[in-house]
Each structure stands twice: as C-alpha cells, then as structure tokens.
Short mmCIF file of C-alpha atoms in Angstrom, two decimals:
data_model
loop_
_atom_site.label_atom_id
_atom_site.label_comp_id
_atom_site.label_asym_id
_atom_site.label_seq_id
_atom_site.Cartn_x
_atom_site.Cartn_y
_atom_site.Cartn_z
CA UNK A 1 0.00 0.00 0.00
CA UNK A 2 1.45 3.37 -0.92
CA UNK A 3 2.05 6.08 1.64
CA UNK A 4 -0.41 8.32 -0.14
CA UNK A 5 -3.25 5.83 0.08
CA UNK A 6 -2.52 5.22 3.78
CA UNK A 7 -2.60 8.93 4.44
CA UNK A 8 -5.89 9.27 2.57
CA UNK A 9 -7.50 6.39 4.59
CA UNK A 10 -6.30 7.83 7.88
CA UNK A 11 -7.61 11.25 6.96
CA UNK A 12 -10.99 9.82 5.93
CA UNK A 13 -11.23 7.89 9.25
CA UNK A 14 -10.37 10.96 11.32
CA UNK A 15 -12.80 13.18 9.42
CA UNK A 16 -15.53 10.55 9.56
CA UNK A 17 -15.14 9.96 13.31
CA UNK A 18 -14.92 13.68 13.88
CA UNK A 19 -18.10 14.22 11.90
CA UNK A 20 -19.87 11.49 13.91
CA UNK A 21 -18.83 13.11 17.17
CA UNK A 22 -20.02 16.48 15.97
CA UNK A 23 -23.40 15.15 14.84
CA UNK A 24 -24.05 13.01 17.98
CA UNK A 25 -25.88 15.80 19.91
CA UNK A 26 -28.34 16.01 17.01
CA UNK A 27 -29.07 12.26 17.15
CA UNK A 28 -29.52 12.45 20.90
CA UNK A 29 -32.14 15.14 20.29
CA UNK A 30 -34.30 12.87 18.14
CA UNK A 31 -32.20 11.44 15.34
CA UNK A 32 -31.14 7.81 14.96
CA UNK A 33 -28.60 6.83 17.62
CA UNK A 34 -25.41 5.33 16.28
CA UNK A 35 -26.07 1.98 18.19
CA UNK A 36 -29.40 1.60 16.42
CA UNK A 37 -27.84 2.37 13.07
CA UNK A 38 -25.13 -0.15 13.76
CA UNK A 39 -27.72 -2.75 14.77
CA UNK A 40 -29.72 -2.05 11.62
CA UNK A 41 -26.60 -2.54 9.61
CA UNK A 42 -25.37 -5.77 11.23
CA UNK A 43 -28.86 -7.32 11.83
CA UNK A 44 -29.19 -9.06 8.45
CA UNK A 45 -25.63 -10.23 8.71
CA UNK A 46 -26.29 -11.62 12.19
CA UNK A 47 -29.38 -13.41 10.96
CA UNK A 48 -27.39 -14.91 8.14
CA UNK A 49 -24.65 -16.05 10.49
CA UNK A 50 -27.23 -17.47 12.92
CA UNK A 51 -28.88 -19.57 10.19
CA UNK A 52 -25.48 -20.63 8.97
CA UNK A 53 -24.28 -21.73 12.41
CA UNK A 54 -27.56 -23.60 12.96
CA UNK A 55 -27.05 -25.53 9.77
CA UNK A 56 -23.42 -26.15 10.69
CA UNK A 57 -24.40 -27.32 14.21
CA UNK A 58 -26.92 -29.75 12.75
CA UNK A 59 -24.32 -31.07 10.37
CA UNK A 60 -21.78 -31.42 13.19
CA UNK A 61 -24.34 -33.25 15.36
CA UNK A 62 -25.12 -35.63 12.52
CA UNK A 63 -21.46 -36.35 11.96
CA UNK A 64 -20.98 -36.79 15.71
CA UNK A 65 -23.93 -39.22 15.91
CA UNK A 66 -22.49 -41.23 13.02
CA UNK A 67 -19.12 -41.32 14.72
CA UNK A 68 -20.60 -42.02 18.20
CA UNK A 69 -23.21 -44.52 16.92
CA UNK A 70 -22.21 -47.52 19.07
CA UNK A 71 -21.77 -45.39 22.18
CA UNK A 72 -25.22 -43.85 21.64
CA UNK A 73 -26.78 -47.27 21.21
CA UNK A 74 -25.23 -48.32 24.51
CA UNK A 75 -26.45 -45.18 26.20
CA UNK A 76 -29.91 -45.78 24.74
CA UNK A 77 -29.91 -49.33 26.07
CA UNK A 78 -28.82 -48.11 29.50
CA UNK A 79 -31.58 -45.48 29.54
CA UNK A 80 -34.11 -48.05 28.43
CA UNK A 81 -33.05 -50.28 31.33
CA UNK A 82 -33.34 -47.34 33.67
CA UNK A 83 -36.87 -46.59 32.42
CA UNK A 84 -37.85 -50.21 32.98
CA UNK A 85 -36.40 -50.16 36.48
CA UNK A 86 -38.24 -46.94 37.25
CA UNK A 87 -41.49 -48.37 35.88
CA UNK A 88 -41.09 -51.42 38.12
CA UNK A 89 -40.41 -49.13 41.03
CA UNK A 90 -43.52 -47.07 40.27
CA UNK A 91 -45.64 -50.24 40.12
CA UNK A 92 -44.13 -51.44 43.40
CA UNK A 93 -44.83 -48.12 45.07
CA UNK A 94 -48.39 -48.08 43.76
CA UNK A 95 -48.91 -51.58 45.16
CA UNK A 96 -47.40 -50.51 48.46
CA UNK A 97 -49.73 -47.50 48.57
CA UNK A 98 -52.76 -49.72 47.88
CA UNK A 99 -51.62 -52.19 50.50
CA UNK A 100 -51.05 -49.37 52.93
CA UNK A 101 -54.59 -48.11 52.34
CA UNK A 102 -56.08 -51.58 52.84
CA UNK A 103 -54.10 -52.17 56.02
CA UNK A 104 -55.04 -48.74 57.31
CA UNK A 105 -58.71 -49.65 56.76
CA UNK A 106 -58.16 -52.91 58.66
CA UNK A 107 -56.54 -51.05 61.54
CA UNK A 108 -59.49 -48.65 61.59
CA UNK A 109 -61.85 -51.63 61.73
CA UNK A 110 -59.84 -53.09 64.63
CA UNK A 111 -59.94 -49.78 66.49
CA UNK A 112 -63.66 -49.32 66.04
CA UNK A 113 -64.37 -52.93 67.07
CA UNK A 114 -61.85 -53.11 69.89
CA UNK A 115 -63.82 -55.62 71.98
CA UNK A 116 -62.04 -58.49 70.17
CA UNK A 117 -58.43 -59.41 69.72
CA UNK A 118 -57.45 -59.87 66.06
CA UNK A 119 -54.74 -61.51 63.97
CA UNK A 120 -54.30 -60.33 60.38
CA UNK A 121 -53.68 -62.63 57.43
CA UNK A 122 -53.17 -62.31 53.70
CA UNK A 123 -55.24 -64.14 51.10
CA UNK A 124 -52.92 -66.50 49.19
CA UNK A 125 -55.29 -68.80 47.34
CA UNK A 126 -58.81 -69.83 46.43
CA UNK A 127 -60.86 -72.99 46.37
CA UNK A 128 -60.04 -74.66 43.04
CA UNK A 129 -63.56 -76.08 42.83
CA UNK A 130 -65.28 -73.34 40.86
CA UNK A 131 -68.63 -73.40 42.63
CA UNK A 132 -67.14 -73.42 46.12
CA UNK A 133 -66.44 -70.01 47.62
CA UNK A 134 -63.48 -70.33 49.93
CA UNK A 135 -60.11 -68.66 50.38
CA UNK A 136 -56.75 -69.82 51.67
CA UNK A 137 -54.88 -67.45 54.00
CA UNK A 138 -51.31 -67.42 55.26
CA UNK A 139 -51.98 -68.02 58.95
CA UNK A 140 -52.59 -71.41 60.51
CA UNK A 141 -52.63 -73.34 63.76
CA UNK A 142 -49.06 -72.19 64.50
CA UNK A 143 -50.47 -68.66 64.78
CA UNK A 144 -53.35 -69.78 66.98
CA UNK A 145 -55.96 -70.21 64.23
CA UNK A 146 -58.58 -72.87 64.96
CA UNK A 147 -61.46 -74.40 63.03
CA UNK A 148 -64.66 -72.42 63.53
CA UNK A 149 -62.94 -69.08 64.10
CA UNK A 150 -64.73 -66.05 62.70
CA UNK A 151 -63.03 -64.07 59.94
CA UNK A 152 -63.78 -60.43 59.17
CA UNK A 153 -62.40 -57.74 56.88
CA UNK A 154 -62.62 -53.96 56.77
CA UNK A 155 -66.14 -54.16 55.34
CA UNK A 156 -67.57 -56.75 57.70
CA UNK A 157 -68.11 -60.48 57.94
CA UNK A 158 -66.03 -62.71 55.63
CA UNK A 159 -66.73 -66.24 56.87
CA UNK A 160 -65.32 -68.87 59.21
CA UNK A 161 -62.36 -71.19 59.29
CA UNK A 162 -63.15 -74.70 58.03
CA UNK A 163 -59.66 -76.17 58.16
CA UNK A 164 -56.41 -75.06 59.73
CA UNK A 165 -53.00 -76.42 58.75
CA UNK A 166 -49.79 -75.34 60.49
CA UNK A 167 -49.12 -72.27 58.36
CA UNK A 168 -52.28 -71.83 56.26
CA UNK A 169 -56.01 -72.14 56.77
CA UNK A 170 -59.15 -72.32 54.66
CA UNK A 171 -61.98 -69.88 55.18
CA UNK A 172 -65.46 -70.69 53.92
CA UNK A 173 -66.92 -67.40 52.70
CA UNK A 174 -70.46 -66.35 53.56
CA UNK A 175 -71.07 -66.34 49.78
CA UNK A 176 -70.54 -70.11 49.61
CA UNK A 177 -73.81 -72.01 49.20
CA UNK A 178 -72.81 -74.23 52.15
CA UNK A 179 -72.56 -71.25 54.49
CA UNK A 180 -75.36 -70.05 56.77
CA UNK A 181 -75.25 -67.07 59.14
CA UNK A 182 -77.89 -66.02 61.62
CA UNK A 183 -78.55 -62.39 60.85
CA UNK A 184 -80.91 -59.60 61.79
CA UNK A 185 -82.00 -56.36 60.23
CA UNK A 186 -80.61 -53.70 62.55
CA UNK A 187 -83.25 -51.75 64.42
CA UNK A 188 -86.15 -53.71 62.87
CA UNK A 189 -86.13 -56.87 65.03
CA UNK A 190 -86.36 -59.01 61.91
CA UNK A 191 -84.19 -62.11 62.12
CA UNK A 192 -83.39 -64.80 59.59
CA UNK A 193 -80.67 -66.94 58.07
CA UNK A 194 -78.32 -65.28 55.60
CA UNK A 195 -77.44 -67.70 52.80
CA UNK A 196 -75.83 -67.47 49.39
CA UNK A 197 -78.05 -68.81 46.69
CA UNK A 198 -77.04 -70.19 43.33
CA UNK A 199 -76.97 -66.77 41.71
CA UNK A 200 -74.18 -65.72 44.07
CA UNK A 201 -76.29 -63.20 45.97
CA UNK A 202 -76.96 -63.27 49.71
CA UNK A 203 -80.54 -63.66 50.89
CA UNK A 204 -82.18 -63.38 54.28
CA UNK A 205 -84.08 -66.66 54.42
CA UNK A 206 -87.05 -67.31 56.68
CA UNK A 207 -87.27 -63.78 58.10
CA UNK A 208 -89.19 -63.48 61.35
CA UNK A 209 -92.17 -61.21 61.58
CA UNK A 210 -91.41 -57.64 62.58
CA UNK A 211 -91.22 -54.23 61.03
CA UNK A 212 -91.17 -53.88 57.25
CA UNK A 213 -87.71 -54.38 55.76
CA UNK A 214 -86.65 -51.70 53.31
CA UNK A 215 -83.87 -51.24 50.79
CA UNK A 216 -80.80 -49.79 52.52
CA UNK A 217 -81.46 -51.44 55.90
CA UNK A 218 -78.31 -52.78 57.53
CA UNK A 219 -78.01 -56.52 58.22
CA UNK A 220 -75.72 -57.71 61.01
CA UNK A 221 -75.02 -61.03 62.71
CA UNK A 222 -77.59 -61.79 65.40
CA UNK A 223 -75.36 -64.03 67.50
CA UNK A 224 -78.04 -66.75 67.60
CA UNK A 225 -76.59 -70.24 67.59
CA UNK A 226 -73.26 -68.95 68.89
CA UNK A 227 -71.35 -69.51 65.63
CA UNK A 228 -70.78 -65.80 65.02
CA UNK A 229 -70.63 -62.99 67.59
CA UNK A 230 -73.52 -60.50 67.42
CA UNK A 231 -73.27 -57.15 65.67
CA UNK A 232 -70.84 -57.91 62.85
CA UNK A 233 -71.86 -56.15 59.65
CA UNK A 234 -73.00 -58.53 56.88
CA UNK A 235 -74.34 -56.06 54.34
CA UNK A 236 -77.23 -53.89 53.28
CA UNK A 237 -80.63 -54.83 51.94
CA UNK A 238 -80.40 -54.35 48.17
CA UNK A 239 -83.83 -55.55 47.13
CA UNK A 240 -87.09 -56.63 48.73
CA UNK A 241 -89.32 -58.56 46.36
CA UNK A 242 -92.99 -58.23 47.05
CA UNK A 243 -94.88 -61.25 48.19
CA UNK A 244 -96.85 -63.24 45.67
CA UNK A 245 -99.82 -65.31 46.90
CA UNK A 246 -97.70 -68.47 46.80
CA UNK A 247 -94.88 -67.02 48.93
CA UNK A 248 -94.73 -67.45 52.68
CA UNK A 249 -91.68 -65.21 53.20
CA UNK A 250 -90.61 -62.06 51.38
CA UNK A 251 -87.48 -62.38 49.24
CA UNK A 252 -84.84 -60.15 50.89
CA UNK A 253 -81.62 -59.80 48.88
CA UNK A 254 -78.53 -58.47 50.65
CA UNK A 255 -75.51 -56.74 49.14
CA UNK A 256 -72.46 -57.94 51.05
CA UNK A 257 -70.37 -55.30 52.81
CA UNK A 258 -67.18 -57.06 51.69
CA UNK A 259 -65.91 -56.90 48.11
CA UNK A 260 -64.99 -60.59 47.92
CA UNK A 261 -63.31 -60.64 44.50
CA UNK A 262 -60.87 -57.94 45.68
CA UNK A 263 -60.32 -59.35 49.16
CA UNK A 264 -56.60 -59.43 50.04
CA UNK A 265 -56.39 -59.03 53.82
CA UNK A 266 -58.57 -60.53 56.55
CA UNK A 267 -58.70 -60.57 60.35
CA UNK A 268 -59.24 -63.59 62.56
CA UNK A 269 -61.35 -62.87 65.65
CA UNK A 270 -59.11 -64.68 68.10
CA UNK A 271 -60.93 -64.53 71.44
CA UNK A 272 -64.43 -65.48 70.33
CA UNK A 273 -65.10 -69.16 70.89
CA UNK A 274 -67.89 -70.47 68.67
CA UNK A 275 -70.45 -72.63 70.40
CA UNK A 276 -70.40 -76.30 69.49
CA UNK A 277 -73.61 -78.20 69.13
CA UNK A 278 -74.00 -81.24 71.42
CA UNK B 1 -46.07 -86.23 32.67
CA UNK B 2 -49.85 -85.79 32.35
CA UNK B 3 -50.29 -85.96 36.12
CA UNK B 4 -47.72 -83.19 36.45
CA UNK B 5 -49.93 -81.12 34.12
CA UNK B 6 -52.94 -81.97 36.30
CA UNK B 7 -51.10 -80.89 39.45
CA UNK B 8 -50.07 -77.65 37.76
CA UNK B 9 -53.70 -77.07 36.73
CA UNK B 10 -54.91 -77.55 40.33
CA UNK B 11 -52.22 -75.18 41.58
CA UNK B 12 -53.09 -72.58 38.95
CA UNK B 13 -56.81 -72.93 39.62
CA UNK B 14 -56.25 -72.46 43.36
CA UNK B 15 -53.99 -69.44 42.85
CA UNK B 16 -56.22 -67.40 40.56
CA UNK B 17 -59.43 -65.85 41.72
CA UNK B 18 -62.37 -68.09 41.11
CA UNK B 19 -64.72 -65.58 42.62
CA UNK B 20 -65.70 -63.62 39.54
CA UNK B 21 -65.04 -62.78 35.92
CA UNK B 22 -64.26 -64.97 32.95
CA UNK B 23 -61.24 -66.43 34.75
CA UNK B 24 -63.60 -67.79 37.36
CA UNK B 25 -65.41 -69.77 34.66
CA UNK B 26 -62.37 -71.75 33.53
CA UNK B 27 -62.26 -75.26 34.97
CA UNK B 28 -58.76 -76.34 33.93
CA UNK B 29 -58.85 -79.68 35.72
CA UNK B 30 -62.13 -80.71 34.08
CA UNK B 31 -60.74 -79.56 30.74
CA UNK B 32 -57.57 -81.64 31.07
CA UNK B 33 -59.42 -84.72 32.31
CA UNK B 34 -61.98 -84.64 29.49
CA UNK B 35 -59.40 -83.95 26.79
CA UNK B 36 -57.23 -86.78 28.14
CA UNK B 37 -60.19 -89.21 28.17
CA UNK B 38 -61.10 -88.24 24.60
CA UNK B 39 -57.52 -88.99 23.51
CA UNK B 40 -56.64 -92.08 25.54
CA UNK B 41 -59.86 -93.95 26.37
CA UNK B 42 -61.93 -94.78 29.45
CA UNK B 43 -59.26 -96.25 31.74
CA UNK B 44 -56.86 -93.32 31.29
CA UNK B 45 -59.84 -90.96 31.64
CA UNK B 46 -60.93 -92.54 34.93
CA UNK B 47 -57.36 -92.44 36.24
CA UNK B 48 -57.16 -88.74 35.38
CA UNK B 49 -60.56 -88.12 37.03
CA UNK B 50 -59.37 -89.92 40.17
CA UNK B 51 -56.06 -88.04 40.44
CA UNK B 52 -57.50 -84.67 39.40
CA UNK B 53 -60.55 -85.05 41.68
CA UNK B 54 -58.51 -86.08 44.72
CA UNK B 55 -56.07 -83.18 44.18
CA UNK B 56 -58.97 -80.73 43.87
CA UNK B 57 -60.57 -81.98 47.08
CA UNK B 58 -57.28 -81.99 48.97
CA UNK B 59 -56.68 -78.35 48.12
CA UNK B 60 -60.32 -77.22 48.23
CA UNK B 61 -63.21 -77.45 50.67
CA UNK B 62 -65.29 -80.18 48.99
CA UNK B 63 -65.41 -83.49 50.88
CA UNK B 64 -62.77 -85.94 49.65
CA UNK B 65 -64.14 -87.83 46.67
CA UNK B 66 -66.75 -85.25 45.70
CA UNK B 67 -64.80 -83.97 42.71
CA UNK B 68 -63.90 -87.52 41.64
CA UNK B 69 -67.61 -88.35 41.54
CA UNK B 70 -68.18 -85.21 39.46
CA UNK B 71 -65.39 -85.83 36.93
CA UNK B 72 -65.64 -89.60 36.48
CA UNK B 73 -68.89 -89.98 34.46
CA UNK B 74 -67.85 -87.57 31.70
CA UNK B 75 -64.32 -89.01 31.55
CA UNK B 76 -65.66 -92.58 31.28
CA UNK B 77 -68.32 -91.72 28.69
CA UNK B 78 -66.02 -89.82 26.33
CA UNK B 79 -63.25 -92.37 26.89
CA UNK B 80 -65.67 -95.08 25.73
CA UNK B 81 -66.57 -93.09 22.62
CA UNK B 82 -62.86 -92.69 21.89
CA UNK B 83 -62.44 -96.48 21.86
CA UNK B 84 -64.83 -96.83 18.93
CA UNK B 85 -62.96 -94.29 16.80
CA UNK B 86 -59.54 -94.06 15.16
CA UNK B 87 -56.99 -91.27 15.66
CA UNK B 88 -57.27 -88.02 17.60
CA UNK B 89 -60.48 -86.24 16.60
CA UNK B 90 -61.07 -82.54 17.06
CA UNK B 91 -64.85 -82.79 17.34
CA UNK B 92 -64.67 -85.50 20.00
CA UNK B 93 -62.18 -83.56 22.13
CA UNK B 94 -64.21 -80.35 21.90
CA UNK B 95 -67.45 -82.20 22.63
CA UNK B 96 -65.78 -83.97 25.58
CA UNK B 97 -64.53 -80.64 27.00
CA UNK B 98 -67.97 -79.06 26.52
CA UNK B 99 -70.26 -81.86 27.68
CA UNK B 100 -67.86 -83.38 30.20
CA UNK B 101 -67.40 -80.03 31.96
CA UNK B 102 -71.16 -79.45 31.91
CA UNK B 103 -71.72 -82.89 33.45
CA UNK B 104 -69.03 -82.36 36.14
CA UNK B 105 -70.33 -78.89 37.00
CA UNK B 106 -73.90 -80.18 37.26
CA UNK B 107 -72.83 -82.91 39.66
CA UNK B 108 -70.85 -80.47 41.84
CA UNK B 109 -73.85 -78.12 41.92
CA UNK B 110 -76.08 -81.03 42.89
CA UNK B 111 -73.62 -82.10 45.60
CA UNK B 112 -73.73 -78.60 47.05
CA UNK B 113 -77.41 -79.03 47.94
CA UNK B 114 -77.00 -81.72 50.64
CA UNK B 115 -73.73 -80.12 51.78
CA UNK B 116 -75.40 -76.74 52.21
CA UNK B 117 -78.51 -78.22 53.79
CA UNK B 118 -80.84 -76.12 51.64
CA UNK B 119 -82.11 -75.84 48.10
CA UNK B 120 -79.58 -73.28 46.89
CA UNK B 121 -80.70 -73.21 43.29
CA UNK B 122 -83.84 -71.17 43.54
CA UNK B 123 -84.40 -71.12 39.79
CA UNK B 124 -83.45 -73.79 37.25
CA UNK B 125 -82.12 -71.24 34.75
CA UNK B 126 -79.62 -70.03 37.37
CA UNK B 127 -78.32 -73.56 37.71
CA UNK B 128 -78.08 -74.08 33.96
CA UNK B 129 -76.53 -70.71 33.14
CA UNK B 130 -74.23 -70.00 36.06
CA UNK B 131 -73.11 -73.43 37.12
CA UNK B 132 -73.31 -75.53 33.98
CA UNK B 133 -73.45 -73.66 30.67
CA UNK B 134 -70.83 -70.94 31.18
CA UNK B 135 -67.90 -73.16 32.31
CA UNK B 136 -68.82 -75.74 29.67
CA UNK B 137 -68.79 -73.12 26.96
CA UNK B 138 -65.49 -71.60 28.14
CA UNK B 139 -63.86 -75.04 28.30
CA UNK B 140 -65.24 -75.93 24.85
CA UNK B 141 -63.72 -72.76 23.39
CA UNK B 142 -60.40 -73.46 25.12
CA UNK B 143 -60.39 -77.03 23.77
CA UNK B 144 -61.06 -75.79 20.23
CA UNK B 145 -58.37 -73.10 20.48
CA UNK B 146 -55.75 -75.48 21.82
CA UNK B 147 -56.61 -78.35 19.46
CA UNK B 148 -53.71 -77.78 16.98
CA UNK B 149 -51.21 -78.01 19.84
CA UNK B 150 -52.94 -81.04 21.37
CA UNK B 151 -53.00 -82.85 18.03
CA UNK B 152 -49.32 -82.15 17.35
CA UNK B 153 -48.40 -83.33 20.83
CA UNK B 154 -50.60 -86.41 20.58
CA UNK B 155 -49.14 -87.50 17.21
CA UNK B 156 -45.64 -87.46 18.73
CA UNK B 157 -46.67 -89.88 21.49
CA UNK B 158 -46.46 -93.71 21.27
CA UNK B 159 -49.66 -95.33 19.90
CA UNK B 160 -50.89 -96.69 23.23
CA UNK B 161 -50.35 -95.95 26.85
#
C-alpha cells in the first residue's frame, strides 16, 4: 500500500469519526442513535450467520452421531433399562400405597371394634372347585388359628375357618352355598338366616315377623346359635321382592359389605369361641 | 407327565381368583381330564378323574371324593366313545370338553345341595346358566383353540399308553 493511500484512509477515518462526534448531539435530540444504526446494519448479517451456524451445528451433530453410533446405542440401552427399572419401582410403590390403604382400613376396623383381639392374614389362594367359595390365608394353627374361628375384613363379615393347617387355613366365605349365618335387620327386630343362593347373591331366608324391611337397611349377625358374635356387619338390603300369593316369606336380597373378588387381607377374631352343638 | 400337568392345573386354579369374571369360569382340571379321556380312552380318563378329583378336594373345601364323583362320568363316557374311533379327533375332544365339563359342574352343583342343607338353586335357569353352561362353553372354546397343539403333541406320542 502506498504512503499516499494510507494517508488518505487515515484522513478519511479521522474526518468521519470527527463528523460522527459532531453530529451526535443532534441524534440524541431525536435522530437515529449510532447503536441503532449499527444494529440495523449488522442485523441481516447476524441473521445470516445465525442460520449458517444452525445448519453447521446440525451437520456437526449428525457427523458426531455417526461417529458415536455404538456409544449412543449403549447409552440408549442403559436409559431403556433405567426406564424399565423406574417403571417397576412405580408399580411397586403403587402396590405398596394400595396395601397401605387396605391395612389402614383394617386397623381402623380393629380400632372401632376393639372388643375383640385380632390376627391379620393375607389371602394366598382360592378354592379350586369353581362353585365353592373359599379362600386360603397365610396363617394357621401355629399362629393360633382354629377351626370355627370367625373371619372379618374392613367391610364386615367374611366367613369362618373350616380347616387349619400349620401355616395356612381355609376360610369358607359367607357367599358359599354351604354357608349359613344367623342375621338380623338392625333396628327392625327381623331375624333370619343369611345364605348365598345359586346366583351368588346373599338372601335373608325365613325372616321373622317384625317391622317392614326396606332397601338400605343394615343386616348384622344376630349371634343366635353362637357360631358368630352379634353385631358384625353382613351387608345392606339391596332388594325386597314383594310377596306373591304363593310365597310365605318375602325375598330379601342383601348386598355384602365385603368386596370378595378384591379381598386381600382378613382378620381372625381370636378370642371369640364359637359354640359347638351337642 | 400328564399328572404333572394336572397338578399344575390344580395349583393354577387355586392361585387365581375363582370368585368372579371370565377367569372364574375356567375349569382347567375338568378340561384336562376330558381332553385326556377323549384322547386315551376310558381307563386313562378314569385315572385322570381320580387323580384330578382327589387333588382338587385336597386343596379345596369339597369333601374328599366329591370332585372324583363329578369328573368320572364324563371321563368314562367320552373315553368309551374314543375307543370306537380311530386317531385323535377334534370334534370329539371339543365335545368332551364341553359336555364333560357341563356334566361335572352339574354334579358339583347337585352335591352342594345336601352339603349346604338347603335348596340353593332357587331357579333352574340359574343352575343351567351359572353353574353348567358358562364353564362348559369356556372349556369348549379353550379345547377348540388349543386343538392344533394337542394334536401335534398327541401325534408325537407312542400309539398306546
């Protein structure tokens, strides 16, 4: 570069900067500030560079993924395993929460019926004969369980023990056709025998004369016969069929207080001794 | 081997809820006994009914022998029919599963009456639908669905047992 050209450039720069400095008060009074002008000038260029770097970044990432393919696959596998483990953990926690809720309900039942001493047990099996309604639980004679003992759950009466091995026992449910419970409609002085009929519903058979039974009335054990203690909730009257001329007794259908298909925990009433017939 | 299958069926049946739903309608032991009788004849069928019935009663609450009494007639009848025919037959196996289960269920339901001390079946349609028809139908469908496997397995076995 010649000395003349250098001198000319330097002079132009000095004059230009000087001019800018001289004009700056005018811009401050309402004209375009130099920062804004600069931004306006470099904006399109910045946009162009931004798009360009985006494209370049994408290209670099693609190249990196191609180069790191096996490592990414491994990482993916590890993450997949982690997701599975977390899913299992979530399921386990959900189960624990459900179990906690059920056990809490059992404890509440025990507290509100504190006149008896209880032992809790978990349902581990069912009667394999389809028409029989019985469960197998994980407590047996080693835990003090005896044949005839009454079994309840958070809802109410479940049934009674029909066989007790050392570590397990079988409980005949009140929904089994072979089961019979002396019950009464609370506050109505109507007594009868609660039985499961072939359709799987509970019925109050041979009800005694008394006040009129209505839908929603509560049915509890009457304690007659000494097989079950009095006052244990059996269920609610779900339907009362009107008498036809050929009927001697009204047909009283009871909805059980216990959800038997979902039953997982039960309580043995330990200090009630059922009466034995001579 | 077959008795191991029977034991597994009893275990499975006593571990799953029989209290409700379609699962409660499956009678695996009856299905196995009837299918076995329809494949191997009356003696094998009666043996299966004896073992399966005793296992059921040992694990369940029916009096010992009750399930044997329920399973034996169907097993013997379809085993006898098998003797008159040649080769494994799909229709016979499905019919055995259907009718044999119906017969066994009917007998169990009838046995429940003296055991319960009352007439538990207030209406005949309840007995037919709930206790007899639904498990028979489910077992019939299961027999039909599993027939290709049963046939393949049966053809690999020696001609007589």
